[in-house]
Amino acid sequence: MSTRVVVVTGSNKGIGLAIVRALCKQFEGDVFLTARDVSRGEEAVQALNTEGLKPMFHQLDIDDLNSIKTAADFFKEKYGGVDVLVNNAAIAFKMADTTPFGIQAEVTVKTNFFSTRNMLTCFSELIKPGGRVVNVSSMVSVRALNQCNPDLQQQFRNENITEEELGDLMQRFIDDAKKGEHKQCGWPDTAYGVSKIGVTVLSMIHARRLSKERPNDGILLNACCPGWVRTDMAGPKAPKSPDEGAITPVYLALLPPGAKEPHGQFVSEKTVQKW
Ligand code: NDP
């Protein structure tokens, strides 16, 4: 049997790094720390080496389709696919950032939604039978959903929504934000929140697709919230350490063989949340 392998995006720091740390201890196989910046990635690998852990490294910038494809080809070639994929990489503008909202919307939705979508597009067929896919979203997606107007809420909750329709909605948010009209068009005033609505709904769409197209492969795909975690993104006041933030993503990454659920869910504190 070939060596099992896990890939974690954006794992040179923060929750991603903590997910790699936990998986190095708990996963039987190769654990890949990935980063868009090779030197930041290699430094993170060295930091884990000093803890006696031995992650592998591959460059992976989710905003760069060539980088995604190069990584996908590598895992296909070397491992015949991927056993566990954790889509953790994301960005958030700081509250105090004065970048115009339309630009914040475009940049945030591009990385958090469209680049995560590119990851899923390129890696989905690589996920091996029994594989696990974890998309790190946020409870903020639930809050943002509840702040959308009823029509948008209905569309984001519609179990028949297609990936294309979801992409169109994300693009509509960007366009409305650029015109300064997002609030009157029924969107919440949070680019990060809308991007994470996209991640949660995209996860549900991909899970349904897996169930339909690969019903016997036993792959489980979920979105999750790590909680409010002390990282560069969330700041020092958050209650959870990165290792504590890694608990729910790692739980989903290591759902035992033969498990049937959760699948296509949004999970927080190891518990399925209402969408
Ligand atoms: P950090 O900002 O600490 O880390 C984000 C990581 O993502 C970094 O490694 C960063 O790399 C990487 N990244 C950003 N853009 C890209 C890209 N284009 N390609 C590859 N990697 C990229 O954030 P957190 O650890 O706090 O966040 C991890 C995840 O958890 C995110 O999805 C976030 O939205 C989510 N989350 C976090 C919460 C919190 O309280 N912290 C709460 C809810 C959800 P680089 O160092 O190069 O910038």
PDB file of C-alpha atoms and ligand atoms in Angstrom:
ATOM      1  CA  MET A   1       0.000   0.000   0.000  1.00  0.00           C
ATOM      2  CA  SER A   2       1.351   3.454  -0.864  1.00  0.00           C
ATOM      3  CA  THR A   3       2.328   5.948   1.826  1.00  0.00           C
ATOM      4  CA  ARG A   4      -0.638   8.009   3.009  1.00  0.00           C
ATOM      5  CA  VAL A   5      -0.346  11.761   2.670  1.00  0.00           C
ATOM      6  CA  VAL A   6      -1.969  14.902   4.043  1.00  0.00           C
ATOM      7  CA  VAL A   7      -1.698  18.427   2.622  1.00  0.00           C
ATOM      8  CA  VAL A   8      -2.446  21.583   4.627  1.00  0.00           C
ATOM      9  CA  THR A   9      -2.603  24.949   2.837  1.00  0.00           C
ATOM     10  CA  GLY A  10      -1.303  28.145   4.448  1.00  0.00           C
ATOM     11  CA  SER A  11       0.460  26.198   7.160  1.00  0.00           C
ATOM     12  CA  ASN A  12       3.630  28.218   7.793  1.00  0.00           C
ATOM     13  CA  LYS A  13       1.945  29.900  10.774  1.00  0.00           C
ATOM     14  CA  GLY A  14      -1.219  30.222  12.817  1.00  0.00           C
ATOM     15  CA  ILE A  15      -3.881  27.534  12.821  1.00  0.00           C
ATOM     16  CA  GLY A  16      -2.453  25.839   9.705  1.00  0.00           C
ATOM     17  CA  LEU A  17       0.876  25.307  11.441  1.00  0.00           C
ATOM     18  CA  ALA A  18      -0.923  23.938  14.503  1.00  0.00           C
ATOM     19  CA  ILE A  19      -2.908  21.559  12.273  1.00  0.00           C
ATOM     20  CA  VAL A  20       0.367  20.272  10.800  1.00  0.00           C
ATOM     21  CA  ARG A  21       1.826  19.886  14.318  1.00  0.00           C
ATOM     22  CA  ALA A  22      -1.169  17.822  15.455  1.00  0.00           C
ATOM     23  CA  LEU A  23      -1.231  15.715  12.286  1.00  0.00           C
ATOM     24  CA  CYS A  24       2.509  14.981  12.581  1.00  0.00           C
ATOM     25  CA  LYS A  25       1.649  13.419  15.946  1.00  0.00           C
ATOM     26  CA  GLN A  26      -1.568  11.651  14.930  1.00  0.00           C
ATOM     27  CA  PHE A  27      -1.504  10.838  11.203  1.00  0.00           C
ATOM     28  CA  GLU A  28       0.192   7.704   9.948  1.00  0.00           C
ATOM     29  CA  GLY A  29       1.877   8.936   6.806  1.00  0.00           C
ATOM     30  CA  ASP A  30       3.554  11.985   5.322  1.00  0.00           C
ATOM     31  CA  VAL A  31       2.314  15.399   6.461  1.00  0.00           C
ATOM     32  CA  PHE A  32       2.945  18.286   4.075  1.00  0.00           C
ATOM     33  CA  LEU A  33       3.312  21.780   5.439  1.00  0.00           C
ATOM     34  CA  THR A  34       2.761  24.125   2.494  1.00  0.00           C
ATOM     35  CA  ALA A  35       3.314  27.857   2.140  1.00  0.00           C
ATOM     36  CA  ARG A  36       3.224  30.428  -0.626  1.00  0.00           C
ATOM     37  CA  ASP A  37       6.639  31.687   0.462  1.00  0.00           C
ATOM     38  CA  VAL A  38       9.340  29.010   0.452  1.00  0.00           C
ATOM     39  CA  SER A  39      11.543  30.621   3.112  1.00  0.00           C
ATOM     40  CA  ARG A  40       8.621  31.147   5.514  1.00  0.00           C
ATOM     41  CA  GLY A  41       7.615  27.544   4.883  1.00  0.00           C
ATOM     42  CA  GLU A  42      11.082  26.151   5.473  1.00  0.00           C
ATOM     43  CA  GLU A  43      11.445  28.162   8.682  1.00  0.00           C
ATOM     44  CA  ALA A  44       8.174  26.672   9.909  1.00  0.00           C
ATOM     45  CA  VAL A  45       9.392  23.173   9.080  1.00  0.00           C
ATOM     46  CA  GLN A  46      12.574  23.852  11.058  1.00  0.00           C
ATOM     47  CA  ALA A  47      10.537  25.125  14.008  1.00  0.00           C
ATOM     48  CA  LEU A  48       8.577  21.860  14.047  1.00  0.00           C
ATOM     49  CA  ASN A  49      11.847  19.903  13.670  1.00  0.00           C
ATOM     50  CA  THR A  50      13.001  21.436  16.966  1.00  0.00           C
ATOM     51  CA  GLU A  51       9.870  19.886  18.515  1.00  0.00           C
ATOM     52  CA  GLY A  52      10.961  16.495  17.149  1.00  0.00           C
ATOM     53  CA  LEU A  53       8.374  16.549  14.339  1.00  0.00           C
ATOM     54  CA  LYS A  54       9.162  15.830  10.705  1.00  0.00           C
ATOM     55  CA  PRO A  55       6.729  17.473   8.286  1.00  0.00           C
ATOM     56  CA  MET A  56       7.585  17.572   4.586  1.00  0.00           C
ATOM     57  CA  PHE A  57       7.351  20.784   2.568  1.00  0.00           C
ATOM     58  CA  HIS A  58       5.898  21.853  -0.773  1.00  0.00           C
ATOM     59  CA  GLN A  59       5.401  25.365  -2.090  1.00  0.00           C
ATOM     60  CA  LEU A  60       1.720  26.188  -2.624  1.00  0.00           C
ATOM     61  CA  ASP A  61       0.235  29.617  -3.306  1.00  0.00           C
ATOM     62  CA  ILE A  62      -3.503  29.162  -3.678  1.00  0.00           C
ATOM     63  CA  ASP A  63      -3.752  32.476  -5.574  1.00  0.00           C
ATOM     64  CA  ASP A  64      -1.476  31.075  -8.281  1.00  0.00           C
ATOM     65  CA  LEU A  65      -3.102  28.454 -10.500  1.00  0.00           C
ATOM     66  CA  ASN A  66       0.299  27.260 -11.735  1.00  0.00           C
ATOM     67  CA  SER A  67       1.430  26.696  -8.168  1.00  0.00           C
ATOM     68  CA  ILE A  68      -1.757  24.703  -7.440  1.00  0.00           C
ATOM     69  CA  LYS A  69      -1.317  22.611 -10.577  1.00  0.00           C
ATOM     70  CA  THR A  70       2.373  21.971  -9.886  1.00  0.00           C
ATOM     71  CA  ALA A  71       1.546  20.787  -6.371  1.00  0.00           C
ATOM     72  CA  ALA A  72      -1.358  18.639  -7.605  1.00  0.00           C
ATOM     73  CA  ASP A  73       0.906  17.009 -10.210  1.00  0.00           C
ATOM     74  CA  PHE A  74       3.542  16.352  -7.533  1.00  0.00           C
ATOM     75  CA  PHE A  75       1.082  14.583  -5.213  1.00  0.00           C
ATOM     76  CA  LYS A  76      -0.404  12.595  -8.073  1.00  0.00           C
ATOM     77  CA  GLU A  77       3.024  11.510  -9.261  1.00  0.00           C
ATOM     78  CA  LYS A  78       4.606  10.788  -5.885  1.00  0.00           C
ATOM     79  CA  TYR A  79       1.645   9.446  -3.898  1.00  0.00           C
ATOM     80  CA  GLY A  80      -0.993   8.603  -6.520  1.00  0.00           C
ATOM     81  CA  GLY A  81      -3.278  11.193  -4.903  1.00  0.00           C
ATOM     82  CA  VAL A  82      -4.001  12.735  -1.522  1.00  0.00           C
ATOM     83  CA  ASP A  83      -5.595  11.139   1.541  1.00  0.00           C
ATOM     84  CA  VAL A  84      -6.380  14.296   3.487  1.00  0.00           C
ATOM     85  CA  LEU A  85      -6.615  17.878   2.236  1.00  0.00           C
ATOM     86  CA  VAL A  86      -7.048  20.794   4.626  1.00  0.00           C
ATOM     87  CA  ASN A  87      -7.887  24.064   2.868  1.00  0.00           C
ATOM     88  CA  ASN A  88      -6.823  26.446   5.610  1.00  0.00           C
ATOM     89  CA  ALA A  89      -5.178  29.370   3.769  1.00  0.00           C
ATOM     90  CA  ALA A  90      -7.095  32.643   3.911  1.00  0.00           C
ATOM     91  CA  ILE A  91      -6.682  36.355   4.392  1.00  0.00           C
ATOM     92  CA  ALA A  92      -8.531  39.094   6.253  1.00  0.00           C
ATOM     93  CA  PHE A  93      -8.100  42.850   6.197  1.00  0.00           C
ATOM     94  CA  LYS A  94      -7.648  44.400   9.621  1.00  0.00           C
ATOM     95  CA  MET A  95     -10.618  46.408  10.965  1.00  0.00           C
ATOM     96  CA  ALA A  96      -8.519  49.579  10.864  1.00  0.00           C
ATOM     97  CA  ASP A  97      -7.432  49.064   7.246  1.00  0.00           C
ATOM     98  CA  THR A  98      -8.454  52.024   5.095  1.00  0.00           C
ATOM     99  CA  THR A  99      -8.387  50.187   1.746  1.00  0.00           C
ATOM    100  CA  PRO A 100     -11.701  50.975  -0.036  1.00  0.00           C
ATOM    101  CA  PHE A 101     -14.359  48.369   0.726  1.00  0.00           C
ATOM    102  CA  GLY A 102     -14.744  47.384  -2.935  1.00  0.00           C
ATOM    103  CA  ILE A 103     -11.057  46.456  -3.129  1.00  0.00           C
ATOM    104  CA  GLN A 104     -11.219  44.608   0.200  1.00  0.00           C
ATOM    105  CA  ALA A 105     -14.198  42.661  -1.156  1.00  0.00           C
ATOM    106  CA  GLU A 106     -12.391  41.744  -4.370  1.00  0.00           C
ATOM    107  CA  VAL A 107      -9.108  40.739  -2.717  1.00  0.00           C
ATOM    108  CA  THR A 108     -10.719  38.832   0.158  1.00  0.00           C
ATOM    109  CA  VAL A 109     -13.233  36.905  -1.939  1.00  0.00           C
ATOM    110  CA  LYS A 110     -10.545  36.140  -4.513  1.00  0.00           C
ATOM    111  CA  THR A 111      -8.288  34.329  -2.048  1.00  0.00           C
ATOM    112  CA  ASN A 112     -10.775  32.905   0.403  1.00  0.00           C
ATOM    113  CA  PHE A 113     -13.406  31.794  -2.089  1.00  0.00           C
ATOM    114  CA  PHE A 114     -12.109  31.690  -5.681  1.00  0.00           C
ATOM    115  CA  SER A 115      -8.642  30.365  -4.808  1.00  0.00           C
ATOM    116  CA  THR A 116     -10.087  27.747  -2.446  1.00  0.00           C
ATOM    117  CA  ARG A 117     -12.423  26.795  -5.302  1.00  0.00           C
ATOM    118  CA  ASN A 118      -9.388  26.391  -7.580  1.00  0.00           C
ATOM    119  CA  MET A 119      -7.802  24.136  -4.951  1.00  0.00           C
ATOM    120  CA  LEU A 120     -10.918  21.965  -4.868  1.00  0.00           C
ATOM    121  CA  THR A 121     -11.157  21.904  -8.661  1.00  0.00           C
ATOM    122  CA  CYS A 122      -7.565  20.724  -9.053  1.00  0.00           C
ATOM    123  CA  PHE A 123      -7.371  18.408  -6.029  1.00  0.00           C
ATOM    124  CA  SER A 124     -10.863  16.825  -5.946  1.00  0.00           C
ATOM    125  CA  GLU A 125     -10.045  14.032  -8.361  1.00  0.00           C
ATOM    126  CA  LEU A 126      -6.828  13.340  -6.415  1.00  0.00           C
ATOM    127  CA  ILE A 127      -8.657  12.591  -3.176  1.00  0.00           C
ATOM    128  CA  LYS A 128      -8.317   8.881  -2.573  1.00  0.00           C
ATOM    129  CA  PRO A 129     -11.137   6.568  -1.476  1.00  0.00           C
ATOM    130  CA  GLY A 130     -11.633   7.017   2.265  1.00  0.00           C
ATOM    131  CA  GLY A 131     -10.171  10.524   1.975  1.00  0.00           C
ATOM    132  CA  ARG A 132     -11.057  13.537   4.072  1.00  0.00           C
ATOM    133  CA  VAL A 133     -11.358  17.162   2.957  1.00  0.00           C
ATOM    134  CA  VAL A 134     -11.602  19.972   5.486  1.00  0.00           C
ATOM    135  CA  ASN A 135     -12.318  23.535   4.425  1.00  0.00           C
ATOM    136  CA  VAL A 136     -11.575  26.039   7.169  1.00  0.00           C
ATOM    137  CA  SER A 137     -14.449  28.527   7.136  1.00  0.00           C
ATOM    138  CA  SER A 138     -15.705  30.501  10.129  1.00  0.00           C
ATOM    139  CA  MET A 139     -18.725  31.042  12.384  1.00  0.00           C
ATOM    140  CA  VAL A 140     -18.614  34.490  10.814  1.00  0.00           C
ATOM    141  CA  SER A 141     -20.120  32.815   7.732  1.00  0.00           C
ATOM    142  CA  VAL A 142     -23.239  31.938   9.730  1.00  0.00           C
ATOM    143  CA  ARG A 143     -23.505  35.479  11.112  1.00  0.00           C
ATOM    144  CA  ALA A 144     -22.982  36.982   7.660  1.00  0.00           C
ATOM    145  CA  LEU A 145     -25.602  34.630   6.177  1.00  0.00           C
ATOM    146  CA  ASN A 146     -28.143  35.793   8.736  1.00  0.00           C
ATOM    147  CA  GLN A 147     -27.371  39.413   7.792  1.00  0.00           C
ATOM    148  CA  CYS A 148     -28.090  38.813   4.090  1.00  0.00           C
ATOM    149  CA  ASN A 149     -31.494  39.776   2.741  1.00  0.00           C
ATOM    150  CA  PRO A 150     -34.077  36.944   2.574  1.00  0.00           C
ATOM    151  CA  ASP A 151     -33.524  36.325  -1.136  1.00  0.00           C
ATOM    152  CA  LEU A 152     -29.758  35.881  -0.734  1.00  0.00           C
ATOM    153  CA  GLN A 153     -30.274  33.714   2.360  1.00  0.00           C
ATOM    154  CA  GLN A 154     -32.618  31.504   0.412  1.00  0.00           C
ATOM    155  CA  GLN A 155     -30.077  31.140  -2.405  1.00  0.00           C
ATOM    156  CA  PHE A 156     -27.214  30.311  -0.034  1.00  0.00           C
ATOM    157  CA  ARG A 157     -29.365  27.730   1.746  1.00  0.00           C
ATOM    158  CA  ASN A 158     -30.716  26.201  -1.467  1.00  0.00           C
ATOM    159  CA  GLU A 159     -29.518  22.594  -1.696  1.00  0.00           C
ATOM    160  CA  ASN A 160     -29.671  22.772  -5.483  1.00  0.00           C
ATOM    161  CA  ILE A 161     -27.336  25.750  -5.835  1.00  0.00           C
ATOM    162  CA  THR A 162     -24.591  25.016  -8.369  1.00  0.00           C
ATOM    163  CA  GLU A 163     -20.928  25.935  -8.082  1.00  0.00           C
ATOM    164  CA  GLU A 164     -21.382  28.307 -11.009  1.00  0.00           C
ATOM    165  CA  GLU A 165     -24.349  30.054  -9.384  1.00  0.00           C
ATOM    166  CA  LEU A 166     -22.366  30.402  -6.155  1.00  0.00           C
ATOM    167  CA  GLY A 167     -19.427  31.885  -8.086  1.00  0.00           C
ATOM    168  CA  ASP A 168     -21.812  34.330  -9.759  1.00  0.00           C
ATOM    169  CA  LEU A 169     -23.165  35.406  -6.363  1.00  0.00           C
ATOM    170  CA  MET A 170     -19.638  35.956  -5.019  1.00  0.00           C
ATOM    171  CA  GLN A 171     -18.822  38.032  -8.110  1.00  0.00           C
ATOM    172  CA  ARG A 172     -22.070  39.988  -7.678  1.00  0.00           C
ATOM    173  CA  PHE A 173     -21.032  40.871  -4.134  1.00  0.00           C
ATOM    174  CA  ILE A 174     -17.694  42.187  -5.430  1.00  0.00           C
ATOM    175  CA  ASP A 175     -19.410  44.211  -8.167  1.00  0.00           C
ATOM    176  CA  ASP A 176     -21.987  45.652  -5.744  1.00  0.00           C
ATOM    177  CA  ALA A 177     -19.234  46.485  -3.237  1.00  0.00           C
ATOM    178  CA  LYS A 178     -17.208  48.273  -5.907  1.00  0.00           C
ATOM    179  CA  LYS A 179     -20.236  50.406  -6.763  1.00  0.00           C
ATOM    180  CA  GLY A 180     -20.724  51.146  -3.060  1.00  0.00           C
ATOM    181  CA  GLU A 181     -24.135  49.478  -3.284  1.00  0.00           C
ATOM    182  CA  HIS A 182     -23.622  46.208  -1.429  1.00  0.00           C
ATOM    183  CA  LYS A 183     -25.694  47.210   1.589  1.00  0.00           C
ATOM    184  CA  GLN A 184     -28.671  48.375  -0.453  1.00  0.00           C
ATOM    185  CA  CYS A 185     -28.374  45.171  -2.494  1.00  0.00           C
ATOM    186  CA  GLY A 186     -28.898  43.118   0.662  1.00  0.00           C
ATOM    187  CA  TRP A 187     -25.332  42.117   1.509  1.00  0.00           C
ATOM    188  CA  PRO A 188     -23.778  42.325   4.959  1.00  0.00           C
ATOM    189  CA  ASP A 189     -20.996  44.863   5.478  1.00  0.00           C
ATOM    190  CA  THR A 190     -18.244  42.241   5.755  1.00  0.00           C
ATOM    191  CA  ALA A 191     -16.056  41.065   2.895  1.00  0.00           C
ATOM    192  CA  TYR A 192     -14.506  38.328   5.036  1.00  0.00           C
ATOM    193  CA  GLY A 193     -17.953  37.141   6.157  1.00  0.00           C
ATOM    194  CA  VAL A 194     -19.264  36.901   2.587  1.00  0.00           C
ATOM    195  CA  SER A 195     -16.079  35.109   1.459  1.00  0.00           C
ATOM    196  CA  LYS A 196     -16.629  32.542   4.201  1.00  0.00           C
ATOM    197  CA  ILE A 197     -20.306  32.108   3.230  1.00  0.00           C
ATOM    198  CA  GLY A 198     -18.789  31.134  -0.100  1.00  0.00           C
ATOM    199  CA  VAL A 199     -16.423  28.612   1.526  1.00  0.00           C
ATOM    200  CA  THR A 200     -19.197  27.003   3.582  1.00  0.00           C
ATOM    201  CA  VAL A 201     -21.656  26.717   0.670  1.00  0.00           C
ATOM    202  CA  LEU A 202     -18.900  25.533  -1.689  1.00  0.00           C
ATOM    203  CA  SER A 203     -18.110  22.756   0.794  1.00  0.00           C
ATOM    204  CA  MET A 204     -21.756  21.653   0.788  1.00  0.00           C
ATOM    205  CA  ILE A 205     -21.845  21.662  -3.023  1.00  0.00           C
ATOM    206  CA  HIS A 206     -18.657  19.575  -3.272  1.00  0.00           C
ATOM    207  CA  ALA A 207     -19.846  17.128  -0.637  1.00  0.00           C
ATOM    208  CA  ARG A 208     -23.100  16.575  -2.525  1.00  0.00           C
ATOM    209  CA  ARG A 209     -21.118  16.089  -5.729  1.00  0.00           C
ATOM    210  CA  LEU A 210     -18.886  13.485  -4.076  1.00  0.00           C
ATOM    211  CA  SER A 211     -21.924  11.618  -2.766  1.00  0.00           C
ATOM    212  CA  LYS A 212     -23.421  11.582  -6.253  1.00  0.00           C
ATOM    213  CA  GLU A 213     -20.340  10.938  -8.381  1.00  0.00           C
ATOM    214  CA  ARG A 214     -18.256   8.741  -6.060  1.00  0.00           C
ATOM    215  CA  PRO A 215     -20.886   7.130  -3.823  1.00  0.00           C
ATOM    216  CA  ASN A 216     -18.731   4.152  -2.891  1.00  0.00           C
ATOM    217  CA  ASP A 217     -15.512   5.999  -2.108  1.00  0.00           C
ATOM    218  CA  GLY A 218     -16.412   6.976   1.454  1.00  0.00           C
ATOM    219  CA  ILE A 219     -14.867  10.447   1.184  1.00  0.00           C
ATOM    220  CA  LEU A 220     -16.027  12.917   3.840  1.00  0.00           C
ATOM    221  CA  LEU A 221     -15.837  16.647   3.097  1.00  0.00           C
ATOM    222  CA  ASN A 222     -16.799  19.350   5.580  1.00  0.00           C
ATOM    223  CA  ALA A 223     -16.407  23.022   6.381  1.00  0.00           C
ATOM    224  CA  CYS A 224     -15.506  24.080   9.904  1.00  0.00           C
ATOM    225  CA  CYS A 225     -14.773  26.910  12.300  1.00  0.00           C
ATOM    226  CA  PRO A 226     -11.636  26.651  14.439  1.00  0.00           C
ATOM    227  CA  GLY A 227     -13.046  29.055  17.037  1.00  0.00           C
ATOM    228  CA  TRP A 228     -11.594  32.461  17.872  1.00  0.00           C
ATOM    229  CA  VAL A 229      -7.855  31.841  17.875  1.00  0.00           C
ATOM    230  CA  ARG A 230      -4.780  33.931  18.766  1.00  0.00           C
ATOM    231  CA  THR A 231      -3.046  34.333  15.393  1.00  0.00           C
ATOM    232  CA  ASP A 232      -1.794  37.188  13.243  1.00  0.00           C
ATOM    233  CA  MET A 233      -5.254  37.246  11.667  1.00  0.00           C
ATOM    234  CA  ALA A 234      -7.339  37.423  14.839  1.00  0.00           C
ATOM    235  CA  GLY A 235      -4.917  39.167  17.218  1.00  0.00           C
ATOM    236  CA  PRO A 236      -3.719  38.473  20.748  1.00  0.00           C
ATOM    237  CA  LYS A 237      -7.036  38.828  22.590  1.00  0.00           C
ATOM    238  CA  ALA A 238      -8.640  35.661  21.201  1.00  0.00           C
ATOM    239  CA  PRO A 239      -9.271  32.980  23.837  1.00  0.00           C
ATOM    240  CA  LYS A 240      -7.909  29.919  22.003  1.00  0.00           C
ATOM    241  CA  SER A 241      -4.306  28.989  21.289  1.00  0.00           C
ATOM    242  CA  PRO A 242      -3.536  27.834  17.715  1.00  0.00           C
ATOM    243  CA  ASP A 243      -3.248  24.240  18.999  1.00  0.00           C
ATOM    244  CA  GLU A 244      -6.755  24.537  20.473  1.00  0.00           C
ATOM    245  CA  GLY A 245      -7.972  26.047  17.179  1.00  0.00           C
ATOM    246  CA  ALA A 246      -6.613  23.013  15.351  1.00  0.00           C
ATOM    247  CA  ILE A 247      -8.794  20.564  17.309  1.00  0.00           C
ATOM    248  CA  THR A 248     -11.951  20.672  15.154  1.00  0.00           C
ATOM    249  CA  PRO A 249     -10.132  20.755  11.774  1.00  0.00           C
ATOM    250  CA  VAL A 250      -7.956  17.810  12.896  1.00  0.00           C
ATOM    251  CA  TYR A 251     -11.010  15.904  14.171  1.00  0.00           C
ATOM    252  CA  LEU A 252     -12.565  16.247  10.689  1.00  0.00           C
ATOM    253  CA  ALA A 253      -9.279  15.367   8.965  1.00  0.00           C
ATOM    254  CA  LEU A 254      -9.018  12.148  10.988  1.00  0.00           C
ATOM    255  CA  LEU A 255     -12.634  10.940  10.968  1.00  0.00           C
ATOM    256  CA  PRO A 256     -12.136   7.176  11.316  1.00  0.00           C
ATOM    257  CA  PRO A 257     -12.259   4.729   8.391  1.00  0.00           C
ATOM    258  CA  GLY A 258     -15.821   3.751   7.565  1.00  0.00           C
ATOM    259  CA  ALA A 259     -17.350   6.846   9.198  1.00  0.00           C
ATOM    260  CA  LYS A 260     -20.399   8.078   7.310  1.00  0.00           C
ATOM    261  CA  GLU A 261     -20.760  11.510   8.903  1.00  0.00           C
ATOM    262  CA  PRO A 262     -20.380  14.390   9.233  1.00  0.00           C
ATOM    263  CA  HIS A 263     -20.347  15.043   5.504  1.00  0.00           C
ATOM    264  CA  GLY A 264     -21.276  18.283   3.740  1.00  0.00           C
ATOM    265  CA  GLN A 265     -21.721  20.012   7.075  1.00  0.00           C
ATOM    266  CA  PHE A 266     -20.493  23.130   8.808  1.00  0.00           C
ATOM    267  CA  VAL A 267     -18.840  21.999  12.042  1.00  0.00           C
ATOM    268  CA  SER A 268     -17.738  23.988  15.076  1.00  0.00           C
ATOM    269  CA  GLU A 269     -16.425  22.575  18.376  1.00  0.00           C
ATOM    270  CA  LYS A 270     -16.724  19.125  16.752  1.00  0.00           C
ATOM    271  CA  THR A 271     -20.470  19.723  16.465  1.00  0.00           C
ATOM    272  CA  VAL A 272     -22.582  20.122  13.321  1.00  0.00           C
ATOM    273  CA  GLN A 273     -24.065  23.620  13.148  1.00  0.00           C
ATOM    274  CA  LYS A 274     -27.345  24.719  11.606  1.00  0.00           C
ATOM    275  CA  TRP A 275     -26.854  26.507   8.272  1.00  0.00           C
TER     276      TRP A 275
HETATM  277  P1  NDP B   1      -3.026  33.607   9.806  1.00  0.00           P
HETATM  278  O1  NDP B   1      -3.135  34.933   9.133  1.00  0.00           O
HETATM  279  O2  NDP B   1      -2.270  33.485  11.052  1.00  0.00           O
HETATM  280  O3  NDP B   1      -2.457  32.529   8.772  1.00  0.00           O
HETATM  281  C1  NDP B   1      -2.971  32.462   7.474  1.00  0.00           C
HETATM  282  C2  NDP B   1      -2.124  31.523   6.677  1.00  0.00           C
HETATM  283  O4  NDP B   1      -2.636  31.474   5.339  1.00  0.00           O
HETATM  284  C3  NDP B   1      -0.671  31.993   6.562  1.00  0.00           C
HETATM  285  O5  NDP B   1       0.173  30.873   6.543  1.00  0.00           O
HETATM  286  C4  NDP B   1      -0.655  32.681   5.204  1.00  0.00           C
HETATM  287  O6  NDP B   1       0.627  32.714   4.604  1.00  0.00           O
HETATM  288  C5  NDP B   1      -1.576  31.744   4.461  1.00  0.00           C
HETATM  289  N1  NDP B   1      -2.030  32.308   3.185  1.00  0.00           N
HETATM  290  C6  NDP B   1      -2.665  33.461   2.932  1.00  0.00           C
HETATM  291  N2  NDP B   1      -2.846  33.600   1.619  1.00  0.00           N
HETATM  292  C7  NDP B   1      -2.307  32.503   1.026  1.00  0.00           C
HETATM  293  C8  NDP B   1      -2.172  32.070  -0.309  1.00  0.00           C
HETATM  294  N3  NDP B   1      -2.601  32.799  -1.340  1.00  0.00           N
HETATM  295  N4  NDP B   1      -1.598  30.871  -0.550  1.00  0.00           N
HETATM  296  C9  NDP B   1      -1.147  30.108   0.465  1.00  0.00           C
HETATM  297  N5  NDP B   1      -1.208  30.494   1.757  1.00  0.00           N
HETATM  298  C10 NDP B   1      -1.783  31.676   2.022  1.00  0.00           C
HETATM  299  O7  NDP B   1      -4.548  33.142   9.992  1.00  0.00           O
HETATM  300  P2  NDP B   1      -5.200  32.017  10.938  1.00  0.00           P
HETATM  301  O8  NDP B   1      -4.213  30.965  11.243  1.00  0.00           O
HETATM  302  O9  NDP B   1      -5.901  32.721  12.029  1.00  0.00           O
HETATM  303  O10 NDP B   1      -6.327  31.467   9.956  1.00  0.00           O
HETATM  304  C11 NDP B   1      -6.319  30.134   9.439  1.00  0.00           C
HETATM  305  C12 NDP B   1      -7.712  29.850   8.926  1.00  0.00           C
HETATM  306  O11 NDP B   1      -8.652  29.895  10.012  1.00  0.00           O
HETATM  307  C13 NDP B   1      -8.214  30.834   7.890  1.00  0.00           C
HETATM  308  O12 NDP B   1      -9.000  30.161   6.944  1.00  0.00           O
HETATM  309  C14 NDP B   1      -9.097  31.763   8.722  1.00  0.00           C
HETATM  310  O13 NDP B   1     -10.045  32.444   7.930  1.00  0.00           O
HETATM  311  C15 NDP B   1      -9.727  30.774   9.675  1.00  0.00           C
HETATM  312  N6  NDP B   1     -10.296  31.318  10.896  1.00  0.00           N
HETATM  313  C16 NDP B   1      -9.497  31.915  11.827  1.00  0.00           C
HETATM  314  C17 NDP B   1     -10.039  32.367  13.013  1.00  0.00           C
HETATM  315  C18 NDP B   1      -9.198  32.969  14.097  1.00  0.00           C
HETATM  316  O14 NDP B   1      -9.767  33.366  15.135  1.00  0.00           O
HETATM  317  N7  NDP B   1      -7.893  33.063  13.949  1.00  0.00           N
HETATM  318  C19 NDP B   1     -11.489  32.274  13.276  1.00  0.00           C
HETATM  319  C20 NDP B   1     -12.230  31.625  12.234  1.00  0.00           C
HETATM  320  C21 NDP B   1     -11.633  31.159  11.093  1.00  0.00           C
HETATM  321  P3  NDP B   1       1.630  33.994   4.754  1.00  0.00           P
HETATM  322  O15 NDP B   1       2.361  33.808   6.044  1.00  0.00           O
HETATM  323  O16 NDP B   1       2.481  33.854   3.535  1.00  0.00           O
HETATM  324  O17 NDP B   1       0.771  35.235   4.745  1.00  0.00           O
END
